[in-house]
Short mmCIF file of C-alpha atoms in Angstrom, two decimals:
data_model
loop_
_atom_site.label_atom_id
_atom_site.label_comp_id
_atom_site.label_asym_id
_atom_site.label_seq_id
_atom_site.Cartn_x
_atom_site.Cartn_y
_atom_site.Cartn_z
CA MET A 1319 181.25 121.72 97.87
CA SER A 1320 184.23 120.64 95.83
CA ASP A 1321 184.60 121.37 92.14
CA ALA A 1322 183.99 117.70 91.39
CA VAL A 1323 180.57 117.90 93.03
CA THR A 1324 179.45 121.26 91.71
CA LYS A 1325 180.63 120.72 88.13
CA THR A 1326 177.68 120.49 85.72
CA VAL A 1327 177.41 118.70 82.43
CA ALA A 1328 178.37 120.90 79.49
CA PRO A 1329 175.35 122.00 77.43
CA LEU A 1330 175.11 120.86 73.84
CA ARG A 1331 175.60 124.39 72.56
CA ARG A 1332 177.84 127.28 73.56
CA LYS A 1333 175.01 129.81 73.84
CA PRO A 1334 171.20 129.79 74.05
CA ASN A 1335 168.70 130.22 71.26
CA PRO A 1336 167.36 133.79 70.92
CA LEU A 1337 163.86 132.35 71.49
CA ASN A 1338 163.47 133.51 75.12
CA GLY A 1339 167.08 132.47 75.67
CA ARG A 1340 166.22 128.79 75.41
CA HIS A 1341 166.17 125.90 72.97
CA THR A 1342 163.12 123.86 72.16
CA ASN A 1343 165.19 120.73 72.85
CA GLY A 1344 165.36 121.57 76.56
CA ILE A 1345 169.02 122.65 76.69
CA THR A 1346 170.00 125.99 78.19
CA ILE A 1347 173.29 127.68 78.93
CA ASP A 1348 172.77 126.79 82.62
CA GLY A 1349 171.71 123.19 82.14
CA ILE A 1350 168.47 121.31 81.49
CA ILE A 1351 165.01 122.77 82.02
CA ASP A 1352 162.12 120.77 83.41
CA ASP A 1353 159.20 119.25 81.48
CA HIS A 1354 156.76 122.03 82.45
CA GLU A 1355 159.03 124.72 81.03
CA MET A 1356 159.56 122.58 77.94
CA GLU A 1357 155.80 122.51 77.31
CA ASN A 1358 155.56 126.31 77.70
CA ILE A 1359 158.39 126.86 75.23
CA ALA A 1360 156.80 124.44 72.77
CA LYS A 1361 153.48 126.30 73.02
CA LYS A 1362 155.17 129.66 72.45
CA THR A 1363 156.91 128.22 69.43
CA ASP A 1364 153.71 126.76 67.98
CA ASP A 1365 151.48 129.78 68.70
CA GLY A 1366 153.55 132.15 66.60
CA GLY A 1367 151.97 131.09 63.33
CA GLY A 1368 152.39 128.35 60.80
CA GLY A 1369 154.20 130.21 58.03
CA GLU A 1370 157.23 128.58 56.49
CA GLY A 1371 159.39 131.67 57.10
CA GLU A 1372 158.49 131.81 60.81
CA TRP A 1373 159.18 128.09 61.25
CA THR A 1374 162.65 128.34 59.76
CA ASN A 1375 163.44 131.43 61.85
CA LYS A 1376 162.51 129.58 65.04
CA ALA A 1377 164.30 126.34 64.14
CA SER A 1378 167.26 125.70 66.41
CA PHE A 1379 169.68 124.89 63.58
CA MET A 1380 169.14 128.36 62.06
CA THR A 1381 171.10 129.88 64.97
CA TRP A 1382 174.06 127.48 64.84
CA THR A 1383 177.45 129.09 64.28
CA VAL A 1384 181.01 127.87 63.69
CA ASP A 1385 181.73 128.53 67.36
CA ASP A 1386 178.92 126.17 68.30
CA PHE A 1387 180.43 123.36 66.21
CA VAL A 1388 183.85 123.96 67.76
CA TYR A 1389 182.29 123.93 71.22
CA VAL A 1390 180.54 120.62 70.55
CA ALA A 1391 183.74 119.07 69.18
CA ARG A 1392 185.66 120.13 72.29
CA HIS A 1393 183.15 119.28 75.00
CA HIS A 1394 181.22 116.40 73.38
CA TRP A 1395 183.95 114.58 71.48
CA ILE A 1396 182.68 111.09 72.36
CA PRO A 1397 179.35 111.54 70.48
CA CYS A 1398 181.41 113.11 67.67
CA LEU A 1399 183.51 109.94 67.46
CA PHE A 1400 180.34 107.85 67.26
CA ALA A 1401 179.01 110.15 64.53
CA ALA A 1402 182.22 109.58 62.56
CA GLY A 1403 181.81 105.84 63.17
CA VAL A 1404 178.28 105.91 61.77
CA MET A 1405 179.50 107.59 58.59
CA PHE A 1406 182.47 105.23 58.23
CA PHE A 1407 180.49 102.01 58.66
CA THR A 1408 177.69 103.30 56.44
CA VAL A 1409 180.25 103.44 53.62
CA VAL A 1410 181.62 100.00 54.59
CA GLU A 1411 178.16 98.43 54.72
CA TYR A 1412 177.15 99.67 51.27
CA THR A 1413 180.41 98.74 49.53
CA PHE A 1414 181.75 95.47 51.00
CA GLN A 1415 181.29 92.08 49.34
CA MET A 1416 178.71 90.02 51.26
CA THR A 1417 179.64 86.45 52.20
CA PRO A 1418 178.00 84.03 49.73
CA ALA A 1419 175.61 81.37 51.01
CA SER A 1420 178.02 78.59 50.03
CA SER A 1421 180.80 79.92 52.30
CA GLN A 1422 181.36 79.83 56.05
CA PRO A 1423 180.60 83.11 57.85
CA PHE A 1424 183.51 85.55 58.01
CA ASP A 1425 184.57 86.30 61.57
CA LEU A 1426 187.25 88.81 62.49
CA GLY A 1427 187.77 87.11 65.84
CA PHE A 1428 188.62 83.86 64.07
CA VAL A 1429 191.19 85.70 61.98
CA ALA A 1430 192.78 87.22 65.08
CA THR A 1431 193.02 83.84 66.86
CA ARG A 1432 194.39 81.72 64.01
CA SER A 1433 197.63 81.03 65.89
CA LEU A 1434 195.78 79.95 69.04
CA HIS A 1435 193.50 77.72 66.99
CA SER A 1436 196.50 76.02 65.38
CA ILE A 1437 198.10 75.42 68.80
CA LEU A 1438 194.92 73.95 70.27
CA ALA A 1439 194.29 71.81 67.19
CA SER A 1440 197.78 70.30 67.45
CA SER A 1441 197.60 69.91 71.27
CA PRO A 1442 194.38 68.12 72.29
CA ASN A 1443 195.57 67.81 75.91
CA LEU A 1444 196.01 71.58 76.19
CA ASN A 1445 192.57 72.09 74.70
CA THR A 1446 191.13 69.70 77.29
CA VAL A 1447 192.86 71.51 80.19
CA LEU A 1448 191.58 74.91 79.03
CA ALA A 1449 188.09 73.47 78.54
CA ALA A 1450 188.15 72.10 82.10
CA LEU A 1451 189.24 75.50 83.45
CA ASN A 1452 186.38 77.10 81.54
CA THR A 1453 183.91 74.67 83.13
CA ILE A 1454 185.32 75.54 86.56
CA LEU A 1455 184.76 79.25 85.80
CA VAL A 1456 181.14 78.53 84.86
CA GLY A 1457 180.75 76.69 88.17
CA MET A 1458 182.26 79.64 90.04
CA GLN A 1459 179.93 82.19 88.49
CA THR A 1460 176.91 79.94 89.02
CA THR A 1461 177.85 79.39 92.67
CA TYR A 1462 178.35 83.10 93.27
CA ILE A 1463 175.06 84.10 91.63
CA GLY A 1464 173.17 81.46 93.62
CA TRP A 1465 174.98 82.49 96.82
CA THR A 1466 173.88 86.12 96.53
CA TRP A 1467 170.25 85.02 96.71
CA ALA A 1468 170.29 81.90 98.90
CA VAL A 1469 172.76 83.17 101.52
CA GLU A 1470 172.93 86.97 101.25
CA GLY A 1471 169.25 87.44 100.43
CA ARG A 1472 169.92 89.63 97.36
CA PRO A 1473 167.97 88.24 94.38
CA ARG A 1474 169.07 90.74 91.72
CA ALA A 1475 171.92 88.70 90.19
CA THR A 1476 169.83 85.51 90.21
CA ILE A 1477 166.89 87.26 88.54
CA ALA A 1478 169.27 88.73 85.95
CA ALA A 1479 170.64 85.25 85.16
CA LEU A 1480 167.11 83.84 84.80
CA PHE A 1481 166.14 86.68 82.45
CA MET A 1482 169.35 86.30 80.46
CA PHE A 1483 169.28 82.51 79.95
CA THR A 1484 165.57 82.53 79.06
CA CYS A 1485 166.15 85.22 76.42
CA ARG A 1486 169.24 83.36 75.17
CA GLY A 1487 167.17 80.22 74.72
CA ILE A 1488 164.50 82.06 72.74
CA LEU A 1489 166.99 83.82 70.46
CA GLY A 1490 169.28 80.83 70.13
CA TYR A 1491 166.42 78.62 68.98
CA SER A 1492 164.89 81.31 66.75
CA THR A 1493 168.09 81.74 64.70
CA GLN A 1494 170.25 78.61 64.72
CA LEU A 1495 173.65 79.60 63.38
CA PRO A 1496 175.84 76.93 61.73
CA ARG A 1497 178.61 75.51 63.88
CA PRO A 1498 182.01 76.62 62.55
CA GLN A 1499 183.79 73.93 60.53
CA GLU A 1500 186.98 74.36 62.59
CA PHE A 1501 185.22 73.85 65.93
CA LEU A 1502 187.40 72.13 68.56
CA GLY A 1503 185.18 70.39 71.07
CA SER A 1504 186.00 68.72 74.37
CA GLY A 1505 184.10 66.32 76.59
CA VAL A 1506 184.95 68.35 79.70
CA ASP A 1507 183.87 71.70 78.29
CA TYR A 1508 180.61 73.17 79.54
CA PRO A 1509 178.05 71.93 78.64
CA VAL A 1510 179.88 68.71 79.54
CA GLY A 1511 179.67 65.74 77.19
CA ASN A 1512 179.94 67.29 73.72
CA VAL A 1513 176.20 68.01 73.68
CA SER A 1514 174.56 70.54 71.39
CA PHE A 1515 174.34 74.18 72.43
CA PHE A 1516 173.09 77.55 71.21
CA LEU A 1517 175.73 79.73 69.59
CA PHE A 1518 173.90 83.05 69.97
CA TYR A 1519 174.73 84.45 72.41
CA SER A 1520 177.47 83.40 74.84
CA GLY A 1521 175.97 82.45 78.19
CA HIS A 1522 179.52 82.02 79.56
CA VAL A 1523 180.34 85.67 78.96
CA ALA A 1524 176.94 87.05 80.00
CA GLY A 1525 176.93 85.06 83.24
CA SER A 1526 180.41 86.28 84.14
CA MET A 1527 179.31 89.86 83.44
CA ILE A 1528 176.31 89.52 85.77
CA ALA A 1529 178.51 88.13 88.55
CA SER A 1530 181.15 90.82 88.03
CA LEU A 1531 178.60 93.66 88.09
CA ASP A 1532 177.18 92.37 91.35
CA MET A 1533 180.68 92.18 92.86
CA LYS A 1534 181.37 95.78 91.90
CA ARG A 1535 178.02 96.85 93.32
CA MET A 1536 179.02 95.23 96.63
CA GLN A 1537 182.52 96.81 96.39
CA ARG A 1538 184.23 93.44 95.93
CA PHE A 1539 186.51 95.04 93.39
CA ARG A 1540 189.41 92.57 93.53
CA LEU A 1541 187.11 89.59 93.03
CA ALA A 1542 185.38 91.46 90.19
CA MET A 1543 188.74 92.15 88.55
CA VAL A 1544 189.61 88.44 88.73
CA PHE A 1545 186.30 87.55 87.07
CA ASP A 1546 186.80 90.19 84.38
CA ILE A 1547 190.27 88.83 83.56
CA PHE A 1548 188.95 85.27 83.41
CA ASN A 1549 186.09 86.49 81.21
CA VAL A 1550 188.50 88.02 78.72
CA LEU A 1551 190.62 84.86 78.69
CA GLN A 1552 187.61 82.60 78.20
CA SER A 1553 186.41 84.85 75.34
CA ILE A 1554 189.77 84.44 73.60
CA ARG A 1555 189.62 80.68 74.14
CA LEU A 1556 186.08 80.48 72.77
CA LEU A 1557 187.20 82.28 69.63
CA GLY A 1558 190.30 80.09 69.37
CA THR A 1559 188.27 76.88 69.62
CA ARG A 1560 185.60 78.34 67.32
CA GLY A 1561 183.08 77.71 70.10
CA HIS A 1562 181.44 81.09 69.53
CA TYR A 1563 181.41 83.79 66.89
CA THR A 1564 182.63 87.27 67.80
CA ILE A 1565 179.06 88.59 67.73
CA ASP A 1566 178.04 85.94 70.30
CA ILE A 1567 180.66 87.22 72.74
CA ALA A 1568 179.98 90.92 72.10
CA VAL A 1569 176.23 90.45 72.61
CA GLY A 1570 176.99 88.33 75.68
CA VAL A 1571 178.70 91.33 77.28
CA GLY A 1572 175.76 93.58 76.40
CA ALA A 1573 173.24 90.97 77.59
CA GLY A 1574 174.93 90.74 80.98
CA ILE A 1575 174.73 94.52 81.42
CA LEU A 1576 171.17 94.76 80.07
CA PHE A 1577 169.64 91.99 82.17
CA ASP A 1578 171.44 93.14 85.31
CA SER A 1579 169.84 96.56 84.75
CA LEU A 1580 166.40 95.04 84.08
CA ALA A 1581 166.69 92.87 87.19
CA GLY A 1582 167.52 96.00 89.19
CA LYS A 1583 164.45 97.78 87.86
CA TYR A 1584 162.32 94.73 88.65
CA ASP A 1585 163.72 94.59 92.20
CA GLU A 1586 163.00 98.30 92.75
CA MET A 1587 159.46 97.91 91.36
CA ARG A 1588 158.84 94.94 93.65
CA LYS A 1589 160.05 96.90 96.70
CA ARG A 1590 157.87 99.91 95.80
CA HIS A 1591 154.85 97.67 95.40
CA LEU A 1592 155.58 96.02 98.76
CA ASN A 1593 155.94 99.39 100.48
CA THR A 1594 152.69 100.63 98.92
CA THR A 1595 150.88 97.50 100.09
CA ARG A 1596 152.20 97.98 103.63
CA LEU A 1597 151.12 101.63 103.67
CA ASN A 1598 147.64 100.66 102.49
CA LEU A 1599 147.36 98.04 105.23
CA ILE A 1600 148.51 100.56 107.85
CA SER A 1601 145.93 103.08 106.58
CA LYS A 1602 143.16 100.49 106.77
CA ASP A 1603 144.17 99.51 110.31
CA THR A 1604 144.16 103.18 111.34
CA LEU A 1605 140.64 103.68 109.95
CA VAL A 1606 139.39 100.61 111.81
CA LEU A 1607 140.89 101.83 115.09
CA ASP A 1608 139.36 105.28 114.60
#
């Protein structure tokens, strides 16, 4: 095997706990132990007595050293960055001035797209052209998602879209955010006709994510890249027209990923159930023949 195949994930600590050479969190110097071994270690830990001194001696953190912290920082720097992010935004959350009820919501995406908003506000024809292109993109993603089921016989993307839009409808109706005062609408933008729509979350972005994920799964990487680029551009346009808040777009990305995963789990569960049913029927037929 190559090094890329045989390489294992770095353990969370540089060396094992003195307790039988293992940690009670399931991490060892060689990798991860199974659930049965975990239960045995937990029993050995619990059976040693309930004294406070014994508990602290067996606690994993009592064996941590400076070398362990250095090892974690070197080999697990991504979780370390997130830990720093938690601390930073905890300070921000407890010290920033909240937006008063009489003011419009603050949105960092609106601040970043002020120039684009000014251009679109002064050029209604350009806004209409971009809105029409956005509607075409929605048609493209809808056609692709429907095609995967109706023509290719793969229902995962379609199921993901059904899950996603149903959940969007529930959440969008449950919390109806105010439409931004600087909203630039267009009669050709989807939904066509300047009708009302839910702000939270962006169905445009989530739908494009579902289509793109399916394309990557089928190794249609160039088509997926085109959809991803269009998705980024439409997100910028939505912020520039004040058609969605930044949180709508961010959650739209997450929703596309989440519901694609849930649809995959549903599809696997359905196939397992179908296989089990077939095996049961075969077993019954065998008993009848015997």
